[in-house]
mmCIF file of C-alpha atoms in Angstrom:
data_model
loop_
_atom_site.group_PDB
_atom_site.id
_atom_site.type_symbol
_atom_site.label_atom_id
_atom_site.label_comp_id
_atom_site.label_asym_id
_atom_site.label_seq_id
_atom_site.Cartn_x
_atom_site.Cartn_y
_atom_site.Cartn_z
ATOM 1 C CA MET A 130 37.828 -4.152 -1.984
ATOM 2 C CA LEU A 131 35.442 -1.582 -1.262
ATOM 3 C CA GLN A 132 37.876 0.229 1.714
ATOM 4 C CA LEU A 133 41.205 0.201 -0.559
ATOM 5 C CA ALA A 134 38.970 1.315 -3.236
ATOM 6 C CA ARG A 135 38.324 4.552 -0.765
ATOM 7 C CA ILE A 136 41.650 4.858 0.871
ATOM 8 C CA ALA A 137 43.352 5.124 -3.184
ATOM 9 C CA LEU A 138 40.875 7.428 -4.613
ATOM 10 C CA ALA A 139 40.638 10.053 -1.209
ATOM 11 C CA PRO A 140 42.180 12.691 -3.122
ATOM 12 C CA LEU A 141 39.390 12.799 -5.588
ATOM 13 C CA LEU A 142 36.823 11.888 -3.778
ATOM 14 C CA LEU A 143 37.246 14.393 -1.751
ATOM 15 C CA TRP A 144 37.147 16.941 -4.496
ATOM 16 C CA GLN A 145 34.075 15.461 -6.355
ATOM 17 C CA GLY A 146 32.277 15.333 -2.858
ATOM 18 C CA ALA A 147 33.214 18.915 -1.920
ATOM 19 C CA ARG A 148 32.301 20.066 -5.384
ATOM 20 C CA VAL A 149 28.376 17.986 -5.749
ATOM 21 C CA ARG A 150 28.040 20.154 -2.352
ATOM 22 C CA ARG A 151 28.748 23.194 -4.142
ATOM 23 C CA GLN A 152 26.717 23.169 -7.164
ATOM 24 C CA ALA A 153 23.662 20.714 -6.186
ATOM 25 C CA LEU A 154 20.124 22.053 -6.659
ATOM 26 C CA ARG A 155 19.082 22.117 -3.080
ATOM 27 C CA LEU A 156 14.921 21.237 -2.881
ATOM 28 C CA PRO A 157 12.854 22.317 -0.805
ATOM 29 C CA GLU A 158 10.659 19.609 1.478
ATOM 30 C CA ALA A 159 7.966 18.736 -0.652
ATOM 31 C CA GLU A 160 4.487 21.889 1.958
ATOM 32 C CA GLY A 161 1.747 20.212 3.220
ATOM 33 C CA GLN A 162 1.112 18.588 6.317
ATOM 34 C CA ARG A 163 2.502 15.673 8.071
ATOM 35 C CA ALA A 164 -0.388 14.235 9.205
ATOM 36 C CA GLY A 165 -3.568 13.097 7.341
ATOM 37 C CA VAL A 166 -6.211 11.102 6.805
ATOM 38 C CA THR A 167 -6.385 9.329 3.183
ATOM 39 C CA GLY A 168 -9.325 7.555 2.103
ATOM 40 C CA GLU A 169 -13.306 6.980 3.048
ATOM 41 C CA GLY A 170 -15.264 4.426 5.394
ATOM 42 C CA LEU A 171 -13.598 2.787 7.854
ATOM 43 C CA LEU A 172 -10.239 3.323 9.801
ATOM 44 C CA VAL A 173 -7.799 0.109 8.233
ATOM 45 C CA LEU A 174 -5.043 1.195 8.806
ATOM 46 C CA ARG A 175 -2.304 4.087 10.978
ATOM 47 C CA LEU A 176 0.949 4.052 8.716
ATOM 48 C CA LEU A 177 4.180 6.132 10.257
ATOM 49 C CA ILE A 178 6.977 7.035 7.565
ATOM 50 C CA VAL A 179 10.360 7.905 9.392
ATOM 51 C CA GLY A 180 12.890 9.127 7.337
ATOM 52 C CA ASP A 181 15.001 11.353 6.112
ATOM 53 C CA SER A 182 14.874 13.950 2.675
ATOM 54 C CA SER A 183 12.390 11.420 0.835
ATOM 55 C CA GLY A 184 10.672 10.848 3.735
ATOM 56 C CA ALA A 185 10.162 14.324 3.898
ATOM 57 C CA GLY A 186 9.000 14.928 -0.101
ATOM 58 C CA VAL A 187 12.023 16.868 -1.677
ATOM 59 C CA GLY A 188 11.711 16.511 -5.138
ATOM 60 C CA ALA A 189 7.749 16.955 -4.954
ATOM 61 C CA SER A 190 6.074 20.199 -4.631
ATOM 62 C CA SER A 191 3.554 18.902 -1.844
ATOM 63 C CA GLN A 192 3.007 15.828 0.273
ATOM 64 C CA ASP A 193 -0.298 15.081 -1.460
ATOM 65 C CA GLU A 194 2.904 14.043 -4.210
ATOM 66 C CA ALA A 195 5.458 12.718 -2.416
ATOM 67 C CA LEU A 196 5.592 9.267 -0.684
ATOM 68 C CA ALA A 197 3.217 9.645 1.926
ATOM 69 C CA GLY A 198 0.319 10.704 -0.197
ATOM 70 C CA HIS A 199 1.406 8.115 -2.609
ATOM 71 C CA LEU A 200 1.290 5.217 0.046
ATOM 72 C CA SER A 201 -1.472 6.127 1.346
ATOM 73 C CA ARG A 202 -3.480 6.512 -1.459
ATOM 74 C CA ALA A 203 -2.264 2.889 -2.669
ATOM 75 C CA LEU A 204 -2.919 1.358 1.117
ATOM 76 C CA SER A 205 -6.940 2.853 1.109
ATOM 77 C CA ARG A 206 -7.217 1.500 -2.107
ATOM 78 C CA ARG A 207 -5.966 -2.125 -2.109
ATOM 79 C CA LEU A 208 -7.118 -2.077 1.460
ATOM 80 C CA GLY A 209 -10.825 -0.682 0.925
ATOM 81 C CA GLY A 210 -10.832 2.117 3.738
ATOM 82 C CA MET A 211 -9.087 4.820 5.157
ATOM 83 C CA VAL A 212 -5.816 5.462 6.504
ATOM 84 C CA ARG A 213 -4.654 7.323 9.608
ATOM 85 C CA TRP A 214 -0.817 8.843 8.244
ATOM 86 C CA GLN A 215 1.785 11.055 10.287
ATOM 87 C CA VAL A 216 5.208 11.859 8.672
ATOM 88 C CA LEU A 217 8.173 12.593 11.011
ATOM 89 C CA ALA A 218 11.369 13.260 8.219
ATOM 90 C CA ARG A 219 13.437 15.804 7.563
ATOM 91 C CA SER A 220 16.291 17.175 4.891
ATOM 92 C CA GLY A 221 20.044 15.315 5.986
ATOM 93 C CA HIS A 222 18.932 13.310 8.197
ATOM 94 C CA THR A 223 21.143 10.388 9.035
ATOM 95 C CA THR A 224 20.233 7.158 10.439
ATOM 96 C CA ALA A 225 21.190 8.898 13.695
ATOM 97 C CA ASP A 226 18.824 12.409 13.399
ATOM 98 C CA ALA A 227 15.921 10.395 13.098
ATOM 99 C CA LEU A 228 16.500 8.390 16.162
ATOM 100 C CA GLU A 229 17.188 12.108 18.343
ATOM 101 C CA HIS A 230 14.337 13.675 15.648
ATOM 102 C CA LEU A 231 11.709 10.672 17.191
ATOM 103 C CA ARG A 232 12.785 10.860 20.461
ATOM 104 C CA VAL A 233 11.477 14.184 20.942
ATOM 105 C CA SER A 234 8.760 14.584 18.186
ATOM 106 C CA GLU A 235 5.174 13.651 19.045
ATOM 107 C CA ILE A 236 4.460 10.151 17.764
ATOM 108 C CA PHE A 237 0.195 8.999 16.738
ATOM 109 C CA PRO A 238 -0.233 5.150 17.469
ATOM 110 C CA ALA A 239 0.422 2.737 14.019
ATOM 111 C CA ASP A 240 -0.020 -0.340 12.901
ATOM 112 C CA VAL A 241 2.775 -0.410 10.623
ATOM 113 C CA VAL A 242 6.043 1.868 9.724
ATOM 114 C CA VAL A 243 7.831 2.542 6.662
ATOM 115 C CA THR A 244 11.482 3.831 7.399
ATOM 116 C CA ALA A 245 13.695 6.190 4.442
ATOM 117 C CA LEU A 246 16.807 5.634 5.976
ATOM 118 C CA GLY A 247 20.847 5.101 5.029
ATOM 119 C CA VAL A 248 21.255 8.059 1.861
ATOM 120 C CA ASN A 249 23.489 10.445 4.148
ATOM 121 C CA ASP A 250 24.743 7.474 6.201
ATOM 122 C CA VAL A 251 26.612 6.095 3.246
ATOM 123 C CA VAL A 252 27.644 9.801 2.665
ATOM 124 C CA ASP A 253 29.519 10.197 6.100
ATOM 125 C CA HIS A 254 30.281 6.519 5.364
ATOM 126 C CA LEU A 255 28.523 5.007 7.983
ATOM 127 C CA SER A 256 29.223 1.228 8.605
ATOM 128 C CA PRO A 257 27.178 -1.497 8.119
ATOM 129 C CA ARG A 258 27.246 -2.418 11.833
ATOM 130 C CA ARG A 259 26.507 1.099 13.740
ATOM 131 C CA TRP A 260 24.005 1.659 11.102
ATOM 132 C CA LEU A 261 21.519 -1.908 12.228
ATOM 133 C CA HIS A 262 22.220 -0.658 15.618
ATOM 134 C CA GLN A 263 20.790 2.390 15.038
ATOM 135 C CA LEU A 264 17.763 1.052 12.676
ATOM 136 C CA ASP A 265 17.586 -1.617 16.187
ATOM 137 C CA GLN A 266 16.896 1.257 18.733
ATOM 138 C CA ILE A 267 14.456 3.045 15.826
ATOM 139 C CA ASP A 268 12.239 0.255 15.895
ATOM 140 C CA ALA A 269 12.676 -0.308 19.809
ATOM 141 C CA MET A 270 11.609 3.283 20.749
ATOM 142 C CA LEU A 271 8.532 2.738 18.177
ATOM 143 C CA GLN A 272 7.491 -0.303 19.651
ATOM 144 C CA GLN A 273 7.193 1.793 23.271
ATOM 145 C CA ARG A 274 5.840 5.373 21.735
ATOM 146 C CA ALA A 275 3.931 3.796 18.481
ATOM 147 C CA GLY A 276 1.787 1.213 20.329
ATOM 148 C CA ALA A 277 3.823 -2.027 19.152
ATOM 149 C CA PRO A 278 3.304 -1.447 15.422
ATOM 150 C CA TYR A 279 2.621 -4.719 13.950
ATOM 151 C CA PHE A 280 5.325 -4.556 10.799
ATOM 152 C CA THR A 281 8.302 -1.508 10.615
ATOM 153 C CA LEU A 282 9.063 -2.124 6.551
ATOM 154 C CA HIS A 283 12.833 -0.162 5.823
ATOM 155 C CA SER A 284 12.713 0.843 2.502
ATOM 156 C CA ALA A 285 16.453 -0.093 0.892
ATOM 157 C CA VAL A 286 19.130 2.397 0.311
ATOM 158 C CA PRO A 287 18.141 3.657 -3.262
ATOM 159 C CA PRO A 288 20.666 2.577 -6.195
ATOM 160 C CA MET A 289 23.032 5.436 -5.870
ATOM 161 C CA HIS A 290 25.188 4.272 -8.440
ATOM 162 C CA SER A 291 22.735 5.765 -10.504
ATOM 163 C CA PHE A 292 22.015 9.058 -9.414
ATOM 164 C CA PRO A 293 22.739 11.743 -11.764
ATOM 165 C CA LEU A 294 23.831 14.397 -9.499
ATOM 166 C CA LEU A 295 26.829 11.959 -8.113
ATOM 167 C CA PRO A 296 30.240 12.006 -11.072
ATOM 168 C CA GLN A 297 32.006 9.044 -11.012
ATOM 169 C CA PRO A 298 33.581 7.609 -9.328
ATOM 170 C CA LEU A 299 31.905 8.527 -6.440
ATOM 171 C CA ARG A 300 28.593 7.196 -7.575
ATOM 172 C CA TRP A 301 30.279 3.950 -8.241
ATOM 173 C CA LEU A 302 31.675 4.215 -4.500
ATOM 174 C CA MET A 303 28.562 5.483 -3.051
ATOM 175 C CA GLY A 304 26.919 2.166 -4.907
ATOM 176 C CA ALA A 305 28.666 -0.404 -3.875
ATOM 177 C CA GLN A 306 28.345 0.888 0.165
ATOM 178 C CA ALA A 307 24.410 1.570 -0.454
ATOM 179 C CA LEU A 308 24.428 -2.167 -1.759
ATOM 180 C CA ARG A 309 26.509 -3.534 1.167
ATOM 181 C CA MET A 310 24.278 -1.854 3.422
ATOM 182 C CA ASN A 311 21.467 -3.463 1.807
ATOM 183 C CA ARG A 312 22.847 -6.418 2.081
ATOM 184 C CA ALA A 313 23.619 -6.257 5.901
ATOM 185 C CA LEU A 314 20.065 -5.675 7.082
ATOM 186 C CA SER A 315 18.615 -8.180 4.381
ATOM 187 C CA ARG A 316 21.031 -11.064 6.774
ATOM 188 C CA HIS A 317 20.113 -8.485 10.292
ATOM 189 C CA LEU A 318 16.022 -8.904 9.530
ATOM 190 C CA LEU A 319 16.659 -12.683 8.514
ATOM 191 C CA SER A 320 15.696 -13.872 12.146
ATOM 192 C CA GLN A 321 13.124 -11.060 12.945
ATOM 193 C CA PRO A 322 9.340 -11.767 11.111
ATOM 194 C CA ARG A 323 7.733 -8.258 12.067
ATOM 195 C CA ARG A 324 10.959 -6.793 9.988
ATOM 196 C CA GLY A 325 11.258 -6.493 6.699
ATOM 197 C CA ILE A 326 13.815 -4.822 3.633
ATOM 198 C CA GLN A 327 11.678 -3.780 0.858
ATOM 199 C CA ALA A 328 13.895 -3.716 -2.376
ATOM 200 C CA LEU A 329 12.841 0.215 -5.113
ATOM 201 C CA PRO A 330 10.995 -1.656 -8.661
ATOM 202 C CA ALA A 331 13.752 -2.433 -10.846
ATOM 203 C CA HIS A 332 12.512 0.177 -12.909
ATOM 204 C CA LEU A 333 14.526 2.770 -11.134
ATOM 205 C CA HIS A 334 17.803 1.080 -10.753
ATOM 206 C CA GLY A 335 20.149 2.028 -14.067
ATOM 207 C CA LYS A 336 19.743 4.847 -16.629
ATOM 208 C CA ALA A 337 15.701 4.083 -17.254
ATOM 209 C CA ALA A 338 15.524 5.560 -13.983
ATOM 210 C CA VAL A 339 16.426 9.514 -14.592
ATOM 211 C CA ARG A 340 12.891 9.854 -15.830
ATOM 212 C CA LEU A 341 11.609 9.275 -12.232
ATOM 213 C CA MET A 342 14.101 11.729 -10.523
ATOM 214 C CA ALA A 343 13.650 15.407 -9.290
ATOM 215 C CA ARG A 344 16.155 17.950 -11.257
ATOM 216 C CA ASP A 345 18.428 17.879 -9.045
ATOM 217 C CA GLY A 346 19.381 14.430 -9.908
ATOM 218 C CA PHE A 347 19.083 12.765 -6.978
ATOM 219 C CA HIS A 348 15.674 13.118 -4.811
ATOM 220 C CA PRO A 349 12.590 11.258 -6.728
ATOM 221 C CA ASN A 350 9.924 12.987 -8.418
ATOM 222 C CA PRO A 351 6.190 13.132 -8.476
ATOM 223 C CA ALA A 352 6.256 9.665 -10.856
ATOM 224 C CA GLY A 353 9.314 8.280 -8.562
ATOM 225 C CA TYR A 354 7.339 8.773 -5.346
ATOM 226 C CA ALA A 355 4.490 6.911 -6.958
ATOM 227 C CA ALA A 356 6.151 3.843 -8.373
ATOM 228 C CA TRP A 357 7.995 3.864 -5.200
ATOM 229 C CA ALA A 358 4.427 3.750 -2.760
ATOM 230 C CA GLU A 359 2.856 1.015 -5.183
ATOM 231 C CA ALA A 360 6.287 -1.352 -4.414
ATOM 232 C CA LEU A 361 5.783 -0.954 -0.101
ATOM 233 C CA ALA A 362 1.677 -1.333 0.023
ATOM 234 C CA GLU A 363 2.047 -4.126 -2.144
ATOM 235 C CA ARG A 364 3.985 -5.552 0.543
ATOM 236 C CA LEU A 365 2.514 -3.838 3.951
ATOM 237 C CA VAL A 366 -0.719 -5.351 1.772
ATOM 238 C CA ARG A 367 0.635 -8.133 2.505
ATOM 239 C CA GLU A 368 2.135 -8.377 5.622
ATOM 240 C CA TRP A 369 -1.117 -6.691 7.288
ATOM 241 C CA GLY A 370 -3.192 -9.684 5.719
ATOM 242 C CA LYS A 371 -1.147 -12.697 7.712
ATOM 243 C CA ARG A 372 -2.589 -10.462 11.231
ATOM 244 C CA GLN A 373 -6.040 -10.835 9.577
ATOM 245 C CA ARG A 374 -5.225 -14.867 9.149
ATOM 246 C CA PRO A 375 -7.139 -16.798 11.338
#
């Protein structure tokens, strides 16, 4: 059904897509170092964030207000110690781009990995099957080059049907494709206990999400990053706790 809709609406969708690209407000990536330490005390966790513009903090003025800052603080607070973190993310990156970026980057050892990828793959009409294969490649590479992380948490593709920037029916189509990707990833990970998918909090969906989005209508603002980070932190601490059990 989704493919039929894409074909039937192709001329309108192409026009809308070109118009959005021309008129979209282009915000910079968050300023600041892409690696650091948060909290005090003994080192309790090493975190790696791999992603696209959201991983790079577009919509926030600094990494402290972006995903890295909020997530590292949330983990430090919950675990009661120091979190060492690294961000390997760039605006516009598809999952394939992220894979190539990792191949040429210095990667610090990590205990847990968070991926924030998929929006640009939806825009590029990548098939779920190809997307899953690329995420598998990223996971395999990090197992070799990041000290065999204990857990990889894939943040679900955000609810693109709620993005104010996108006109209808383009918004509906991208939202439907994002949901399709997330469902495929959920099924794919059922037999992989070392990996998981984390949906965004419910209040980041629907009309209420507008107040948590940046001026471009496409990325989170600092409050949106904070809400997203809390959901990720809660899941990561739960998974990390399994390792501590005798």
